[in-house]
Amino acid sequence: MAPGGDADRDDLGRVAELLANPCAREILVYTAREALSADELVARCDASRTTVYRQLERLEAAELVTSTVQLDPGGHHFERYRARLDRVTVDLDSDGLSVTVDRTDPPNDAVDRLEGLFDRLR
């Protein structure tokens, strides 16, 4: 991002607003450790189901978490969430503020599953 540009300010504002929310922070911390379903997050976070889902939507829109679809043994599917936020850097210089939001690459589900299958076969 260009220092001090509109995209920087938009990203900084969106990320700062999310990080100011205790529930969003909890979600990021928990999903940085492991991929979790919304139900698992509701059980761990000090927030209602509605709040957790709302924060997941906002975090996903800001590309700070990613979701993957999982199938359970009964044939139903659900989403698991994983943090993509790696680092937020805010620099101040004579041109003003600039922000860099480093995100991890989203997982490639098909490749990850295939690699896992091969690992189990070895």
PDB file of C-alpha atoms in Angstrom, residues 24-121:
ATOM      1  CA  ALA A  24     -12.953 -10.033  17.542  1.00  0.00           C
ATOM      2  CA  ARG A  25      -9.627 -10.111  19.392  1.00  0.00           C
ATOM      3  CA  GLU A  26     -10.584 -13.337  21.162  1.00  0.00           C
ATOM      4  CA  ILE A  27     -11.590 -14.914  17.859  1.00  0.00           C
ATOM      5  CA  LEU A  28      -8.265 -13.936  16.292  1.00  0.00           C
ATOM      6  CA  VAL A  29      -6.280 -15.341  19.212  1.00  0.00           C
ATOM      7  CA  TYR A  30      -8.175 -18.649  19.318  1.00  0.00           C
ATOM      8  CA  THR A  31      -8.151 -19.149  15.541  1.00  0.00           C
ATOM      9  CA  ALA A  32      -4.455 -18.317  15.311  1.00  0.00           C
ATOM     10  CA  ARG A  33      -3.820 -21.474  17.364  1.00  0.00           C
ATOM     11  CA  GLU A  34      -6.187 -23.794  15.496  1.00  0.00           C
ATOM     12  CA  ALA A  35      -9.118 -23.792  13.095  1.00  0.00           C
ATOM     13  CA  LEU A  36     -12.379 -23.655  15.051  1.00  0.00           C
ATOM     14  CA  SER A  37     -16.076 -23.824  14.250  1.00  0.00           C
ATOM     15  CA  ALA A  38     -18.431 -21.027  15.229  1.00  0.00           C
ATOM     16  CA  ASP A  39     -19.896 -23.276  17.944  1.00  0.00           C
ATOM     17  CA  GLU A  40     -16.422 -23.868  19.386  1.00  0.00           C
ATOM     18  CA  LEU A  41     -15.791 -20.117  19.364  1.00  0.00           C
ATOM     19  CA  VAL A  42     -19.106 -19.419  21.099  1.00  0.00           C
ATOM     20  CA  ALA A  43     -18.075 -21.861  23.840  1.00  0.00           C
ATOM     21  CA  ARG A  44     -14.681 -20.159  24.281  1.00  0.00           C
ATOM     22  CA  CYS A  45     -15.526 -16.478  23.826  1.00  0.00           C
ATOM     23  CA  ASP A  46     -17.308 -14.356  26.386  1.00  0.00           C
ATOM     24  CA  ALA A  47     -19.982 -13.364  23.855  1.00  0.00           C
ATOM     25  CA  SER A  48     -23.346 -14.440  22.494  1.00  0.00           C
ATOM     26  CA  ARG A  49     -23.743 -16.613  19.398  1.00  0.00           C
ATOM     27  CA  THR A  50     -25.039 -13.592  17.465  1.00  0.00           C
ATOM     28  CA  THR A  51     -22.007 -11.504  18.431  1.00  0.00           C
ATOM     29  CA  VAL A  52     -19.556 -14.256  17.477  1.00  0.00           C
ATOM     30  CA  TYR A  53     -21.198 -14.718  14.067  1.00  0.00           C
ATOM     31  CA  ARG A  54     -21.270 -10.947  13.477  1.00  0.00           C
ATOM     32  CA  GLN A  55     -17.572 -10.631  14.326  1.00  0.00           C
ATOM     33  CA  LEU A  56     -16.701 -13.624  12.132  1.00  0.00           C
ATOM     34  CA  GLU A  57     -18.482 -11.945   9.209  1.00  0.00           C
ATOM     35  CA  ARG A  58     -16.608  -8.688   9.805  1.00  0.00           C
ATOM     36  CA  LEU A  59     -13.252 -10.447  10.224  1.00  0.00           C
ATOM     37  CA  GLU A  60     -13.834 -12.450   7.053  1.00  0.00           C
ATOM     38  CA  ALA A  61     -14.817  -9.325   5.098  1.00  0.00           C
ATOM     39  CA  ALA A  62     -11.549  -7.696   6.213  1.00  0.00           C
ATOM     40  CA  GLU A  63      -9.680 -10.883   5.210  1.00  0.00           C
ATOM     41  CA  LEU A  64      -8.419 -11.363   8.765  1.00  0.00           C
ATOM     42  CA  VAL A  65      -9.932 -14.850   9.028  1.00  0.00           C
ATOM     43  CA  THR A  66     -10.718 -17.451   6.420  1.00  0.00           C
ATOM     44  CA  SER A  67     -13.213 -20.280   6.543  1.00  0.00           C
ATOM     45  CA  THR A  68     -13.153 -23.795   5.177  1.00  0.00           C
ATOM     46  CA  VAL A  69     -16.061 -26.190   4.884  1.00  0.00           C
ATOM     47  CA  GLN A  70     -15.781 -29.426   6.858  1.00  0.00           C
ATOM     48  CA  LEU A  71     -17.997 -32.488   6.587  1.00  0.00           C
ATOM     49  CA  ASP A  72     -19.003 -34.323   9.717  1.00  0.00           C
ATOM     50  CA  PRO A  73     -19.522 -38.121   9.788  1.00  0.00           C
ATOM     51  CA  GLY A  74     -23.288 -37.612   9.524  1.00  0.00           C
ATOM     52  CA  GLY A  75     -22.908 -35.919   6.136  1.00  0.00           C
ATOM     53  CA  HIS A  76     -23.617 -32.404   7.383  1.00  0.00           C
ATOM     54  CA  HIS A  77     -21.202 -29.586   6.742  1.00  0.00           C
ATOM     55  CA  PHE A  78     -19.993 -26.690   8.836  1.00  0.00           C
ATOM     56  CA  GLU A  79     -17.328 -24.021   8.598  1.00  0.00           C
ATOM     57  CA  ARG A  80     -14.071 -23.844  10.512  1.00  0.00           C
ATOM     58  CA  TYR A  81     -12.332 -20.497  10.863  1.00  0.00           C
ATOM     59  CA  ARG A  82      -8.615 -19.760  10.864  1.00  0.00           C
ATOM     60  CA  ALA A  83      -6.886 -16.414  11.482  1.00  0.00           C
ATOM     61  CA  ARG A  84      -5.060 -14.858   8.537  1.00  0.00           C
ATOM     62  CA  LEU A  85      -3.828 -11.795  10.414  1.00  0.00           C
ATOM     63  CA  ASP A  86      -0.090 -12.018  10.887  1.00  0.00           C
ATOM     64  CA  ARG A  87       0.978  -8.488  11.727  1.00  0.00           C
ATOM     65  CA  VAL A  88      -0.251  -4.891  11.667  1.00  0.00           C
ATOM     66  CA  THR A  89       2.423  -2.230  11.317  1.00  0.00           C
ATOM     67  CA  VAL A  90       1.708   1.484  11.624  1.00  0.00           C
ATOM     68  CA  ASP A  91       4.503   3.845  10.599  1.00  0.00           C
ATOM     69  CA  LEU A  92       4.607   7.564  11.252  1.00  0.00           C
ATOM     70  CA  ASP A  93       6.877   9.768   9.195  1.00  0.00           C
ATOM     71  CA  SER A  94       6.864  13.267   7.725  1.00  0.00           C
ATOM     72  CA  ASP A  95       4.314  12.153   5.102  1.00  0.00           C
ATOM     73  CA  GLY A  96       1.876  10.955   7.760  1.00  0.00           C
ATOM     74  CA  LEU A  97       0.685   7.533   8.849  1.00  0.00           C
ATOM     75  CA  SER A  98       0.989   4.406   6.780  1.00  0.00           C
ATOM     76  CA  VAL A  99      -0.329   1.001   7.699  1.00  0.00           C
ATOM     77  CA  THR A 100       0.684  -2.418   6.528  1.00  0.00           C
ATOM     78  CA  VAL A 101      -1.534  -5.388   7.283  1.00  0.00           C
ATOM     79  CA  ASP A 102       0.298  -8.664   6.725  1.00  0.00           C
ATOM     80  CA  ARG A 103      -1.960 -11.625   6.132  1.00  0.00           C
ATOM     81  CA  THR A 104      -1.082 -15.280   5.769  1.00  0.00           C
ATOM     82  CA  ASP A 105      -2.098 -17.026   2.582  1.00  0.00           C
ATOM     83  CA  PRO A 106      -5.455 -18.775   2.825  1.00  0.00           C
ATOM     84  CA  PRO A 107      -5.151 -22.547   2.888  1.00  0.00           C
ATOM     85  CA  ASN A 108      -5.682 -24.489  -0.309  1.00  0.00           C
ATOM     86  CA  ASP A 109      -8.166 -27.055   0.971  1.00  0.00           C
ATOM     87  CA  ALA A 110      -7.791 -29.555  -1.858  1.00  0.00           C
ATOM     88  CA  VAL A 111      -4.002 -29.495  -1.708  1.00  0.00           C
ATOM     89  CA  ASP A 112      -3.977 -29.653   2.106  1.00  0.00           C
ATOM     90  CA  ARG A 113      -6.333 -32.655   2.128  1.00  0.00           C
ATOM     91  CA  LEU A 114      -4.290 -34.456  -0.519  1.00  0.00           C
ATOM     92  CA  GLU A 115      -1.048 -33.822   1.372  1.00  0.00           C
ATOM     93  CA  GLY A 116      -2.676 -35.073   4.569  1.00  0.00           C
ATOM     94  CA  LEU A 117      -3.853 -38.215   2.797  1.00  0.00           C
ATOM     95  CA  PHE A 118      -0.351 -38.923   1.480  1.00  0.00           C
ATOM     96  CA  ASP A 119       1.137 -38.300   4.927  1.00  0.00           C
ATOM     97  CA  ARG A 120      -1.232 -40.853   6.470  1.00  0.00           C
ATOM     98  CA  LEU A 121      -0.378 -43.428   3.782  1.00  0.00           C
TER      99      LEU A 121
END
